[in-house]
PDB file of C-alpha atoms in Angstrom:
ATOM      1  CA  UNK A1272     -17.212 -30.909 -22.589  1.00 54.00           C
ATOM      2  CA  UNK A1273     -20.136 -32.402 -20.823  1.00 61.00           C
ATOM      3  CA  UNK A1274     -21.224 -33.725 -24.140  1.00 65.00           C
ATOM      4  CA  UNK A1275     -17.977 -35.390 -24.631  1.00 73.00           C
ATOM      5  CA  UNK A1276     -18.235 -37.030 -21.223  1.00 64.00           C
ATOM      6  CA  UNK A1277     -21.895 -38.455 -21.928  1.00 71.00           C
ATOM      7  CA  UNK A1278     -23.684 -36.125 -19.142  1.00 69.00           C
ATOM      8  CA  UNK A1279     -25.967 -33.225 -18.527  1.00 69.00           C
ATOM      9  CA  UNK A1280     -24.166 -30.012 -18.158  1.00 67.00           C
ATOM     10  CA  UNK A1281     -25.501 -29.299 -14.180  1.00 67.00           C
ATOM     11  CA  UNK A1282     -23.728 -32.925 -13.371  1.00 73.00           C
ATOM     12  CA  UNK A1283     -20.686 -31.829 -14.965  1.00 70.00           C
ATOM     13  CA  UNK A1284     -20.649 -28.541 -13.109  1.00 66.00           C
ATOM     14  CA  UNK A1285     -21.506 -29.831  -9.756  1.00 64.00           C
ATOM     15  CA  UNK A1286     -18.371 -32.316 -10.402  1.00 66.00           C
ATOM     16  CA  UNK A1287     -15.846 -29.518 -11.647  1.00 65.00           C
ATOM     17  CA  UNK A1288     -17.076 -27.423  -8.751  1.00 58.00           C
ATOM     18  CA  UNK A1289     -16.334 -30.168  -6.150  1.00 61.00           C
ATOM     19  CA  UNK A1290     -20.071 -29.882  -4.933  1.00 56.00           C
ATOM     20  CA  UNK A1291     -20.958 -32.870  -2.965  1.00 54.00           C
ATOM     21  CA  UNK A1292     -24.484 -31.562  -2.205  1.00 54.00           C
ATOM     22  CA  UNK A1293     -25.723 -34.335  -4.647  1.00 57.00           C
ATOM     23  CA  UNK A1294     -24.255 -37.638  -5.307  1.00 71.00           C
ATOM     24  CA  UNK A1295     -22.815 -38.617  -8.382  1.00 74.00           C
ATOM     25  CA  UNK A1296     -21.666 -41.997  -9.124  1.00 75.00           C
ATOM     26  CA  UNK A1297     -17.719 -42.617  -9.034  1.00 79.00           C
ATOM     27  CA  UNK A1298     -17.303 -43.821 -12.364  1.00 80.00           C
ATOM     28  CA  UNK A1299     -19.297 -40.970 -13.685  1.00 81.00           C
ATOM     29  CA  UNK A1300     -17.122 -38.644 -11.732  1.00 74.00           C
ATOM     30  CA  UNK A1301     -13.903 -40.037 -12.880  1.00 81.00           C
ATOM     31  CA  UNK A1302     -15.125 -39.892 -16.490  1.00 80.00           C
ATOM     32  CA  UNK A1303     -16.152 -36.100 -16.423  1.00 75.00           C
ATOM     33  CA  UNK A1304     -12.546 -35.314 -14.462  1.00 78.00           C
ATOM     34  CA  UNK A1305     -10.937 -37.218 -17.233  1.00 79.00           C
ATOM     35  CA  UNK A1306     -12.553 -35.661 -19.979  1.00 73.00           C
ATOM     36  CA  UNK A1307     -11.843 -32.161 -18.505  1.00 75.00           C
ATOM     37  CA  UNK A1308      -8.339 -33.009 -18.329  1.00 74.00           C
ATOM     38  CA  UNK A1309      -8.085 -34.348 -21.745  1.00 67.00           C
ATOM     39  CA  UNK A1310      -9.806 -31.109 -23.075  1.00 67.00           C
ATOM     40  CA  UNK A1311      -7.372 -28.736 -20.672  1.00 64.00           C
ATOM     41  CA  UNK A1312     -10.976 -27.402 -19.194  1.00 61.00           C
ATOM     42  CA  UNK A1313     -10.715 -24.353 -17.337  1.00 56.00           C
ATOM     43  CA  UNK A1314     -13.698 -22.780 -15.632  1.00 55.00           C
ATOM     44  CA  UNK A1315     -15.074 -19.487 -17.262  1.00 51.00           C
ATOM     45  CA  UNK A1316     -15.236 -17.069 -14.443  1.00 48.00           C
ATOM     46  CA  UNK A1317     -16.906 -14.522 -15.939  1.00 45.00           C
ATOM     47  CA  UNK A1318     -19.748 -17.025 -17.122  1.00 47.00           C
ATOM     48  CA  UNK A1319     -19.905 -17.968 -13.452  1.00 48.00           C
ATOM     49  CA  UNK A1320     -19.865 -14.363 -12.456  1.00 48.00           C
ATOM     50  CA  UNK A1321     -22.838 -13.867 -14.490  1.00 43.00           C
ATOM     51  CA  UNK A1322     -24.753 -16.335 -12.756  1.00 43.00           C
ATOM     52  CA  UNK A1323     -23.956 -15.657  -9.172  1.00 47.00           C
ATOM     53  CA  UNK A1324     -23.042 -11.831  -9.281  1.00 57.00           C
ATOM     54  CA  UNK A1325     -19.469 -12.636  -8.196  1.00 72.00           C
ATOM     55  CA  UNK A1326     -16.609 -11.977 -10.397  1.00 83.00           C
ATOM     56  CA  UNK A1327     -13.777 -13.185  -8.109  1.00 90.00           C
ATOM     57  CA  UNK A1328     -11.825 -10.144  -8.810  1.00 92.00           C
ATOM     58  CA  UNK A1329     -10.682  -7.541  -6.182  1.00 95.00           C
ATOM     59  CA  UNK A1330      -9.985  -4.040  -7.206  1.00 93.00           C
ATOM     60  CA  UNK A1331      -7.027  -1.920  -5.706  1.00 94.00           C
ATOM     61  CA  UNK A1332      -7.088   1.801  -6.329  1.00 92.00           C
ATOM     62  CA  UNK A1333      -3.791   3.889  -5.447  1.00 92.00           C
ATOM     63  CA  UNK A1334      -2.636   7.637  -6.175  1.00 88.00           C
ATOM     64  CA  UNK A1335       0.966   6.900  -7.914  1.00 84.00           C
ATOM     65  CA  UNK A1336       1.657   3.862  -9.719  1.00 85.00           C
ATOM     66  CA  UNK A1337       5.340   5.024 -10.030  1.00 82.00           C
ATOM     67  CA  UNK A1338       5.736   5.501  -6.043  1.00 85.00           C
ATOM     68  CA  UNK A1339       7.537   2.591  -4.493  1.00 86.00           C
ATOM     69  CA  UNK A1340       5.433   2.467  -1.500  1.00 87.00           C
ATOM     70  CA  UNK A1341       2.328   1.762  -3.633  1.00 91.00           C
ATOM     71  CA  UNK A1342       4.344  -0.525  -6.081  1.00 93.00           C
ATOM     72  CA  UNK A1343       5.043  -2.784  -3.148  1.00 94.00           C
ATOM     73  CA  UNK A1344       1.608  -2.805  -1.521  1.00 96.00           C
ATOM     74  CA  UNK A1345       0.069  -3.967  -4.957  1.00 96.00           C
ATOM     75  CA  UNK A1346       2.515  -6.688  -5.054  1.00 96.00           C
ATOM     76  CA  UNK A1347       1.431  -8.006  -1.988  1.00 97.00           C
ATOM     77  CA  UNK A1348      -1.861  -7.744  -2.403  1.00 97.00           C
ATOM     78  CA  UNK A1349      -1.759  -9.570  -5.944  1.00 96.00           C
ATOM     79  CA  UNK A1350       0.204 -12.191  -4.225  1.00 96.00           C
ATOM     80  CA  UNK A1351      -2.472 -12.607  -1.450  1.00 96.00           C
ATOM     81  CA  UNK A1352      -5.361 -12.494  -3.731  1.00 95.00           C
ATOM     82  CA  UNK A1353      -4.007 -15.004  -5.729  1.00 95.00           C
ATOM     83  CA  UNK A1354      -3.616 -17.243  -3.071  1.00 95.00           C
ATOM     84  CA  UNK A1355      -7.069 -16.919  -2.066  1.00 93.00           C
ATOM     85  CA  UNK A1356      -8.604 -17.476  -5.557  1.00 93.00           C
ATOM     86  CA  UNK A1357      -9.068 -14.034  -6.749  1.00 94.00           C
ATOM     87  CA  UNK A1358      -7.661 -11.626  -9.343  1.00 94.00           C
ATOM     88  CA  UNK A1359      -6.528  -8.148  -8.934  1.00 95.00           C
ATOM     89  CA  UNK A1360      -7.567  -5.145 -11.009  1.00 91.00           C
ATOM     90  CA  UNK A1361      -5.419  -2.047 -10.537  1.00 91.00           C
ATOM     91  CA  UNK A1362      -6.554   1.475 -10.970  1.00 87.00           C
ATOM     92  CA  UNK A1363      -4.893   4.709 -10.454  1.00 82.00           C
ATOM     93  CA  UNK A1364      -6.792   7.744  -9.342  1.00 77.00           C
ATOM     94  CA  UNK A1365      -4.870  10.872  -8.934  1.00 72.00           C
ATOM     95  CA  UNK A1366      -5.481  13.031  -5.673  1.00 67.00           C
ATOM     96  CA  UNK A1367      -7.838  15.679  -6.025  1.00 62.00           C
ATOM     97  CA  UNK A1368      -9.530  14.491  -9.214  1.00 60.00           C
ATOM     98  CA  UNK A1369     -13.155  14.278  -9.707  1.00 53.00           C
ATOM     99  CA  UNK A1370     -13.127  11.002 -11.608  1.00 53.00           C
ATOM    100  CA  UNK A1371     -15.100   8.411  -9.809  1.00 61.00           C
ATOM    101  CA  UNK A1372     -12.728   5.328 -10.238  1.00 66.00           C
ATOM    102  CA  UNK A1373     -13.911   3.456  -7.046  1.00 75.00           C
ATOM    103  CA  UNK A1374     -17.556   3.947  -7.799  1.00 71.00           C
ATOM    104  CA  UNK A1375     -16.980   2.771 -11.409  1.00 72.00           C
ATOM    105  CA  UNK A1376     -14.787  -0.184 -10.390  1.00 71.00           C
ATOM    106  CA  UNK A1377     -18.181  -1.749  -8.294  1.00 69.00           C
ATOM    107  CA  UNK A1378     -20.974  -0.382 -10.014  1.00 67.00           C
ATOM    108  CA  UNK A1379     -19.853  -2.081 -13.616  1.00 65.00           C
ATOM    109  CA  UNK A1380     -19.781  -5.404 -11.782  1.00 58.00           C
ATOM    110  CA  UNK A1381     -16.079  -5.511 -12.201  1.00 80.00           C
ATOM    111  CA  UNK A1382     -14.878  -6.581  -8.623  1.00 89.00           C
ATOM    112  CA  UNK A1383     -16.335  -7.919  -5.535  1.00 92.00           C
ATOM    113  CA  UNK A1384     -14.336  -5.536  -3.139  1.00 93.00           C
ATOM    114  CA  UNK A1385     -11.917  -2.931  -3.057  1.00 94.00           C
ATOM    115  CA  UNK A1386      -8.603  -2.013  -1.514  1.00 96.00           C
ATOM    116  CA  UNK A1387      -8.234   1.474  -1.238  1.00 94.00           C
ATOM    117  CA  UNK A1388      -5.284   3.934  -0.858  1.00 92.00           C
ATOM    118  CA  UNK A1389      -5.843   7.625  -1.425  1.00 86.00           C
ATOM    119  CA  UNK A1390      -4.605  11.042  -0.665  1.00 81.00           C
ATOM    120  CA  UNK A1391      -7.750  12.659  -0.820  1.00 82.00           C
ATOM    121  CA  UNK A1392      -9.664  14.548   1.765  1.00 82.00           C
ATOM    122  CA  UNK A1393     -11.784  12.451   4.073  1.00 85.00           C
ATOM    123  CA  UNK A1394     -15.287  13.829   2.609  1.00 85.00           C
ATOM    124  CA  UNK A1395     -14.106  13.086  -0.770  1.00 84.00           C
ATOM    125  CA  UNK A1396     -13.200   9.367  -0.012  1.00 86.00           C
ATOM    126  CA  UNK A1397     -15.941   9.047   2.211  1.00 87.00           C
ATOM    127  CA  UNK A1398     -18.581  10.204  -0.777  1.00 85.00           C
ATOM    128  CA  UNK A1399     -16.771   7.908  -3.275  1.00 84.00           C
ATOM    129  CA  UNK A1400     -16.765   4.881  -0.944  1.00 86.00           C
ATOM    130  CA  UNK A1401     -20.445   5.290  -0.001  1.00 85.00           C
ATOM    131  CA  UNK A1402     -21.405   4.905  -3.893  1.00 82.00           C
ATOM    132  CA  UNK A1403     -19.204   1.782  -4.371  1.00 81.00           C
ATOM    133  CA  UNK A1404     -21.686  -0.263  -2.618  1.00 84.00           C
ATOM    134  CA  UNK A1405     -18.967  -3.140  -2.006  1.00 90.00           C
ATOM    135  CA  UNK A1406     -16.991  -3.963   0.635  1.00 93.00           C
ATOM    136  CA  UNK A1407     -13.421  -2.260   1.086  1.00 94.00           C
ATOM    137  CA  UNK A1408     -10.291  -2.337   3.115  1.00 97.00           C
ATOM    138  CA  UNK A1409      -8.346   1.030   3.288  1.00 96.00           C
ATOM    139  CA  UNK A1410      -4.524   0.836   3.088  1.00 96.00           C
ATOM    140  CA  UNK A1411      -1.940   3.321   5.021  1.00 92.00           C
ATOM    141  CA  UNK A1412      -4.457   5.500   6.279  1.00 90.00           C
ATOM    142  CA  UNK A1413      -7.427   5.894   8.587  1.00 91.00           C
ATOM    143  CA  UNK A1414     -10.987   7.024   7.810  1.00 91.00           C
ATOM    144  CA  UNK A1415     -13.532   7.862  11.000  1.00 89.00           C
ATOM    145  CA  UNK A1416     -16.407   5.299  10.574  1.00 88.00           C
ATOM    146  CA  UNK A1417     -14.623   2.788   8.207  1.00 89.00           C
ATOM    147  CA  UNK A1418     -14.692  -0.663   9.602  1.00 88.00           C
ATOM    148  CA  UNK A1419     -11.248  -2.144   8.335  1.00 95.00           C
ATOM    149  CA  UNK A1420      -7.828  -0.336   7.758  1.00 96.00           C
ATOM    150  CA  UNK A1421      -4.178  -1.290   7.589  1.00 97.00           C
ATOM    151  CA  UNK A1422      -1.692   1.045   8.066  1.00 96.00           C
ATOM    152  CA  UNK A1423       2.225   1.137   8.907  1.00 96.00           C
ATOM    153  CA  UNK A1424       3.451   2.502  12.309  1.00 97.00           C
ATOM    154  CA  UNK A1425       4.570   5.507  10.937  1.00 96.00           C
ATOM    155  CA  UNK A1426       5.541   7.149  14.371  1.00 97.00           C
ATOM    156  CA  UNK A1427       7.771   4.490  15.184  1.00 98.00           C
ATOM    157  CA  UNK A1428       9.786   4.520  12.013  1.00 98.00           C
ATOM    158  CA  UNK A1429      10.163   8.410  12.372  1.00 98.00           C
ATOM    159  CA  UNK A1430      11.665   7.927  15.864  1.00 98.00           C
ATOM    160  CA  UNK A1431      13.706   5.435  14.861  1.00 98.00           C
ATOM    161  CA  UNK A1432      15.105   7.482  12.010  1.00 98.00           C
ATOM    162  CA  UNK A1433      15.518  10.767  14.430  1.00 98.00           C
ATOM    163  CA  UNK A1434      17.363   8.235  16.912  1.00 98.00           C
ATOM    164  CA  UNK A1435      19.950   7.262  14.414  1.00 98.00           C
ATOM    165  CA  UNK A1436      20.511  11.030  13.383  1.00 98.00           C
ATOM    166  CA  UNK A1437      20.769  12.094  17.054  1.00 98.00           C
ATOM    167  CA  UNK A1438      22.986   9.360  17.762  1.00 98.00           C
ATOM    168  CA  UNK A1439      25.396  10.684  15.208  1.00 98.00           C
ATOM    169  CA  UNK A1440      25.387  14.018  17.024  1.00 98.00           C
ATOM    170  CA  UNK A1441      22.821  15.794  15.134  1.00 98.00           C
ATOM    171  CA  UNK A1442      21.024  18.683  16.728  1.00 98.00           C
ATOM    172  CA  UNK A1443      19.427  20.551  13.860  1.00 98.00           C
ATOM    173  CA  UNK A1444      17.317  17.953  12.465  1.00 98.00           C
ATOM    174  CA  UNK A1445      14.907  19.141   9.713  1.00 98.00           C
ATOM    175  CA  UNK A1446      11.766  17.227   8.616  1.00 98.00           C
ATOM    176  CA  UNK A1447      10.330  17.273   5.103  1.00 98.00           C
ATOM    177  CA  UNK A1448       6.758  16.344   5.862  1.00 97.00           C
ATOM    178  CA  UNK A1449       3.734  14.680   4.227  1.00 92.00           C
ATOM    179  CA  UNK A1450       0.874  16.495   2.775  1.00 84.00           C
ATOM    180  CA  UNK A1451      -0.976  18.967   5.065  1.00 79.00           C
ATOM    181  CA  UNK A1452      -3.419  17.497   7.554  1.00 76.00           C
ATOM    182  CA  UNK A1453      -2.706  13.781   5.917  1.00 83.00           C
ATOM    183  CA  UNK A1454      -3.127  10.797   8.216  1.00 87.00           C
ATOM    184  CA  UNK A1455       0.371   9.558   7.623  1.00 89.00           C
ATOM    185  CA  UNK A1456       1.784  12.874   7.391  1.00 92.00           C
ATOM    186  CA  UNK A1457       0.667  13.479  10.877  1.00 93.00           C
ATOM    187  CA  UNK A1458       1.944  10.194  12.416  1.00 95.00           C
ATOM    188  CA  UNK A1459       5.532  10.679  10.844  1.00 96.00           C
ATOM    189  CA  UNK A1460       5.581  14.297  12.235  1.00 97.00           C
ATOM    190  CA  UNK A1461       4.306  13.346  15.549  1.00 97.00           C
ATOM    191  CA  UNK A1462       7.146  10.733  15.550  1.00 98.00           C
ATOM    192  CA  UNK A1463       9.732  13.101  14.410  1.00 98.00           C
ATOM    193  CA  UNK A1464       8.695  15.193  17.585  1.00 98.00           C
ATOM    194  CA  UNK A1465       8.746  12.343  19.742  1.00 98.00           C
ATOM    195  CA  UNK A1466      12.211  11.450  18.569  1.00 98.00           C
ATOM    196  CA  UNK A1467      13.766  14.647  19.436  1.00 98.00           C
ATOM    197  CA  UNK A1468      12.111  14.896  22.784  1.00 98.00           C
ATOM    198  CA  UNK A1469      13.913  11.611  23.295  1.00 98.00           C
ATOM    199  CA  UNK A1470      16.819  13.089  22.462  1.00 98.00           C
ATOM    200  CA  UNK A1471      16.686  15.878  24.427  1.00 98.00           C
ATOM    201  CA  UNK A1472      16.225  18.356  21.222  1.00 98.00           C
ATOM    202  CA  UNK A1473      13.936  21.079  21.357  1.00 98.00           C
ATOM    203  CA  UNK A1474      11.562  21.079  18.435  1.00 98.00           C
ATOM    204  CA  UNK A1475      11.710  23.800  16.160  1.00 98.00           C
ATOM    205  CA  UNK A1476       9.023  24.502  13.686  1.00 98.00           C
ATOM    206  CA  UNK A1477      11.170  26.568  11.248  1.00 98.00           C
ATOM    207  CA  UNK A1478      12.917  23.156  10.631  1.00 98.00           C
ATOM    208  CA  UNK A1479       9.863  21.783   9.248  1.00 98.00           C
ATOM    209  CA  UNK A1480       8.611  22.040   5.539  1.00 98.00           C
ATOM    210  CA  UNK A1481       5.837  20.336   3.737  1.00 97.00           C
ATOM    211  CA  UNK A1482       7.081  18.123   0.793  1.00 96.00           C
ATOM    212  CA  UNK A1483       4.008  15.949  -0.118  1.00 91.00           C
ATOM    213  CA  UNK A1484       5.052  12.429  -1.785  1.00 89.00           C
ATOM    214  CA  UNK A1485       6.961  13.622  -4.618  1.00 92.00           C
ATOM    215  CA  UNK A1486      10.448  14.465  -5.902  1.00 95.00           C
ATOM    216  CA  UNK A1487       9.545  17.760  -7.146  1.00 96.00           C
ATOM    217  CA  UNK A1488       7.792  18.601  -3.625  1.00 97.00           C
ATOM    218  CA  UNK A1489      10.965  17.111  -1.814  1.00 98.00           C
ATOM    219  CA  UNK A1490      13.177  19.468  -3.433  1.00 98.00           C
ATOM    220  CA  UNK A1491      11.031  22.400  -3.242  1.00 98.00           C
ATOM    221  CA  UNK A1492      10.938  21.819   0.697  1.00 98.00           C
ATOM    222  CA  UNK A1493      14.457  21.347   0.818  1.00 98.00           C
ATOM    223  CA  UNK A1494      15.138  24.567  -0.766  1.00 98.00           C
ATOM    224  CA  UNK A1495      13.056  26.545   1.854  1.00 98.00           C
ATOM    225  CA  UNK A1496      14.853  24.767   4.446  1.00 98.00           C
ATOM    226  CA  UNK A1497      18.523  25.481   3.589  1.00 98.00           C
ATOM    227  CA  UNK A1498      18.552  29.070   4.957  1.00 98.00           C
ATOM    228  CA  UNK A1499      17.959  27.319   8.355  1.00 98.00           C
ATOM    229  CA  UNK A1500      21.342  25.461   7.982  1.00 98.00           C
ATOM    230  CA  UNK A1501      20.303  22.139   9.252  1.00 98.00           C
ATOM    231  CA  UNK A1502      22.895  19.255   9.633  1.00 98.00           C
ATOM    232  CA  UNK A1503      20.290  16.404   9.088  1.00 98.00           C
ATOM    233  CA  UNK A1504      17.092  15.863   7.414  1.00 98.00           C
ATOM    234  CA  UNK A1505      14.527  13.494   7.889  1.00 98.00           C
ATOM    235  CA  UNK A1506      12.101  13.072   4.742  1.00 98.00           C
ATOM    236  CA  UNK A1507       8.741  11.265   5.105  1.00 95.00           C
ATOM    237  CA  UNK A1508       9.055   9.386   2.148  1.00 94.00           C
ATOM    238  CA  UNK A1509      12.257   7.736  -0.093  1.00 94.00           C
ATOM    239  CA  UNK A1510      10.821   9.825  -3.239  1.00 94.00           C
ATOM    240  CA  UNK A1511      10.641  13.225  -1.446  1.00 96.00           C
ATOM    241  CA  UNK A1512      14.209  12.332   0.105  1.00 97.00           C
ATOM    242  CA  UNK A1513      15.430  11.950  -3.474  1.00 97.00           C
ATOM    243  CA  UNK A1514      14.321  15.341  -4.449  1.00 98.00           C
ATOM    244  CA  UNK A1515      15.812  16.867  -1.279  1.00 98.00           C
ATOM    245  CA  UNK A1516      19.064  15.388  -2.474  1.00 98.00           C
ATOM    246  CA  UNK A1517      19.069  16.599  -5.844  1.00 98.00           C
ATOM    247  CA  UNK A1518      18.547  20.450  -4.161  1.00 98.00           C
ATOM    248  CA  UNK A1519      21.529  19.666  -1.917  1.00 98.00           C
ATOM    249  CA  UNK A1520      23.975  18.799  -4.696  1.00 98.00           C
ATOM    250  CA  UNK A1521      22.873  21.484  -6.703  1.00 98.00           C
ATOM    251  CA  UNK A1522      23.444  24.013  -3.853  1.00 98.00           C
ATOM    252  CA  UNK A1523      26.796  22.436  -3.312  1.00 98.00           C
ATOM    253  CA  UNK A1524      26.101  20.983  -0.137  1.00 98.00           C
ATOM    254  CA  UNK A1525      28.158  17.538   0.477  1.00 98.00           C
ATOM    255  CA  UNK A1526      26.273  14.637   2.099  1.00 98.00           C
ATOM    256  CA  UNK A1527      26.844  13.492   4.452  1.00 98.00           C
ATOM    257  CA  UNK A1528      29.954  15.883   5.108  1.00 98.00           C
ATOM    258  CA  UNK A1529      27.797  18.972   5.373  1.00 98.00           C
ATOM    259  CA  UNK A1530      24.345  17.447   6.107  1.00 98.00           C
ATOM    260  CA  UNK A1531      22.935  13.938   6.890  1.00 98.00           C
ATOM    261  CA  UNK A1532      19.821  12.704   4.628  1.00 98.00           C
ATOM    262  CA  UNK A1533      17.532  10.052   5.864  1.00 98.00           C
ATOM    263  CA  UNK A1534      14.090   8.814   4.516  1.00 98.00           C
ATOM    264  CA  UNK A1535      11.118   6.424   5.436  1.00 96.00           C
ATOM    265  CA  UNK A1536      10.540   3.282   3.522  1.00 94.00           C
ATOM    266  CA  UNK A1537      13.227   1.228   1.447  1.00 94.00           C
ATOM    267  CA  UNK A1538      13.345   0.047  -2.124  1.00 92.00           C
ATOM    268  CA  UNK A1539      16.176  -0.953  -4.504  1.00 93.00           C
ATOM    269  CA  UNK A1540      16.367   2.858  -5.622  1.00 92.00           C
ATOM    270  CA  UNK A1541      17.589   3.801  -2.370  1.00 96.00           C
ATOM    271  CA  UNK A1542      20.949   2.188  -3.051  1.00 96.00           C
ATOM    272  CA  UNK A1543      21.228   3.531  -6.251  1.00 96.00           C
ATOM    273  CA  UNK A1544      21.185   7.278  -5.152  1.00 97.00           C
ATOM    274  CA  UNK A1545      24.443   8.947  -4.552  1.00 96.00           C
ATOM    275  CA  UNK A1546      25.105   8.736  -1.962  1.00 98.00           C
ATOM    276  CA  UNK A1547      23.190   5.820  -1.344  1.00 98.00           C
ATOM    277  CA  UNK A1548      20.295   6.663   1.105  1.00 98.00           C
ATOM    278  CA  UNK A1549      19.877   5.758   4.907  1.00 98.00           C
ATOM    279  CA  UNK A1550      16.147   4.245   5.128  1.00 98.00           C
ATOM    280  CA  UNK A1551      13.788   2.522   7.747  1.00 98.00           C
ATOM    281  CA  UNK A1552      12.090  -0.270   6.151  1.00 97.00           C
ATOM    282  CA  UNK A1553       8.367  -0.269   6.090  1.00 96.00           C
ATOM    283  CA  UNK A1554       6.265  -3.391   5.505  1.00 97.00           C
ATOM    284  CA  UNK A1555       4.362  -2.067   2.412  1.00 96.00           C
ATOM    285  CA  UNK A1556       4.146  -5.197   0.769  1.00 97.00           C
ATOM    286  CA  UNK A1557       2.712  -7.025   4.036  1.00 97.00           C
ATOM    287  CA  UNK A1558       0.319  -4.277   4.122  1.00 97.00           C
ATOM    288  CA  UNK A1559      -1.168  -5.102   0.750  1.00 97.00           C
ATOM    289  CA  UNK A1560      -1.221  -8.856   1.913  1.00 97.00           C
ATOM    290  CA  UNK A1561      -2.934  -8.088   5.237  1.00 98.00           C
ATOM    291  CA  UNK A1562      -5.458  -6.077   3.518  1.00 97.00           C
ATOM    292  CA  UNK A1563      -6.166  -8.149   0.758  1.00 97.00           C
ATOM    293  CA  UNK A1564      -6.856 -11.245   3.153  1.00 97.00           C
ATOM    294  CA  UNK A1565      -9.093  -9.182   5.225  1.00 97.00           C
ATOM    295  CA  UNK A1566     -11.246  -8.041   2.275  1.00 97.00           C
ATOM    296  CA  UNK A1567     -11.679 -11.656   1.253  1.00 96.00           C
ATOM    297  CA  UNK A1568     -12.456 -12.942   4.699  1.00 95.00           C
ATOM    298  CA  UNK A1569     -15.096  -9.841   4.623  1.00 94.00           C
ATOM    299  CA  UNK A1570     -16.433 -11.181   1.168  1.00 93.00           C
ATOM    300  CA  UNK A1571     -17.091 -14.503   2.986  1.00 90.00           C
ATOM    301  CA  UNK A1572     -19.057 -13.281   5.511  1.00 91.00           C
ATOM    302  CA  UNK A1573     -16.803 -13.067   8.318  1.00 92.00           C
ATOM    303  CA  UNK A1574     -16.333  -9.855  10.416  1.00 91.00           C
ATOM    304  CA  UNK A1575     -12.395  -9.556  11.063  1.00 92.00           C
ATOM    305  CA  UNK A1576     -11.420  -7.465  14.176  1.00 91.00           C
ATOM    306  CA  UNK A1577      -9.250  -4.528  13.259  1.00 90.00           C
ATOM    307  CA  UNK A1578      -5.355  -4.953  12.881  1.00 94.00           C
ATOM    308  CA  UNK A1579      -2.810  -3.034  14.748  1.00 95.00           C
ATOM    309  CA  UNK A1580      -0.254  -0.776  12.864  1.00 96.00           C
ATOM    310  CA  UNK A1581       2.119  -2.815  11.139  1.00 97.00           C
ATOM    311  CA  UNK A1582       5.868  -2.212  12.979  1.00 97.00           C
ATOM    312  CA  UNK A1583       8.924  -0.653  11.010  1.00 97.00           C
ATOM    313  CA  UNK A1584      11.531  -3.051   9.760  1.00 97.00           C
ATOM    314  CA  UNK A1585      15.272  -2.247  10.350  1.00 97.00           C
ATOM    315  CA  UNK A1586      16.904   1.058   9.802  1.00 98.00           C
ATOM    316  CA  UNK A1587      19.627   0.470   6.853  1.00 98.00           C
ATOM    317  CA  UNK A1588      22.364   2.884   7.422  1.00 98.00           C
ATOM    318  CA  UNK A1589      24.182   3.600   4.355  1.00 98.00           C
ATOM    319  CA  UNK A1590      26.501   6.431   2.969  1.00 98.00           C
ATOM    320  CA  UNK A1591      23.979   9.249   3.112  1.00 98.00           C
ATOM    321  CA  UNK A1592      24.090   9.711   6.904  1.00 98.00           C
ATOM    322  CA  UNK A1593      27.240  10.330   9.135  1.00 98.00           C
ATOM    323  CA  UNK A1594      28.648  12.398  12.149  1.00 98.00           C
ATOM    324  CA  UNK A1595      27.481  16.023  12.552  1.00 98.00           C
ATOM    325  CA  UNK A1596      29.990  18.387  11.132  1.00 95.00           C
ATOM    326  CA  UNK A1597      32.199  20.175  13.538  1.00 82.00           C
TER     327      UNK A1597
END
């Protein structure tokens, strides 16, 4: 391209980068830009990365690609990254695996920084992040000592769901909790208990079972709770709610006549379940956008302040919740 424009490569490069540190005659600048347009020139980001040790690529690591929560976060991060001139490399890391996905993304010089959503224990995650040697932002969890995290206000979401169920007259409200000792699980359990207290309902530990973040876990936990005869259940996630509903159908429990079901997070699949699932909307896509923006600011040399938890959206009352039986 430089040869066609009749200039040396350094001059062409400066003009195409918009570098004004060295003067270039306006006639020369116009000729270079005209040739670039005629040749449909596009900058080679890989070659530029080799020169600058930058790839203009962010990495995002999630534990579940088929979970609507992480899918929405990826979508938001990708949109923000594109707006800021970055590509997004998506990687999947199963919780509990020994694969060093996080470190590999940075050590092979494939990404400039990382967005990380992880279900691993704190020490495992801290070790992997230390080996990455690139800036990172955590999503949907907090790690002591980590400078930047973007989380959802899961306490407020759980309180909102319990208030809805209590308002329908339910007193035996069960909870399908997230994984043991997980950050979000603790937040949602706390919000569930706060919601019960606000409604004047005593907390009963027998009405809580660990479901994790899978449909299988939701089904297993719901089966454990059936002997307790709850009249309503709050699932910590949309996916575990779906698993719980499958067990209730199989056991002959009518939803919502015998038991009401609500879940945190909303996605199109919620309206496709039978009956359609009552949910609390969570700003997961916005979480991805905010996290990507914070990461790019860090890469630019800024020191962004921590952001407060993102508040939940509306409760979407659908057919899975109704008045308490009797």
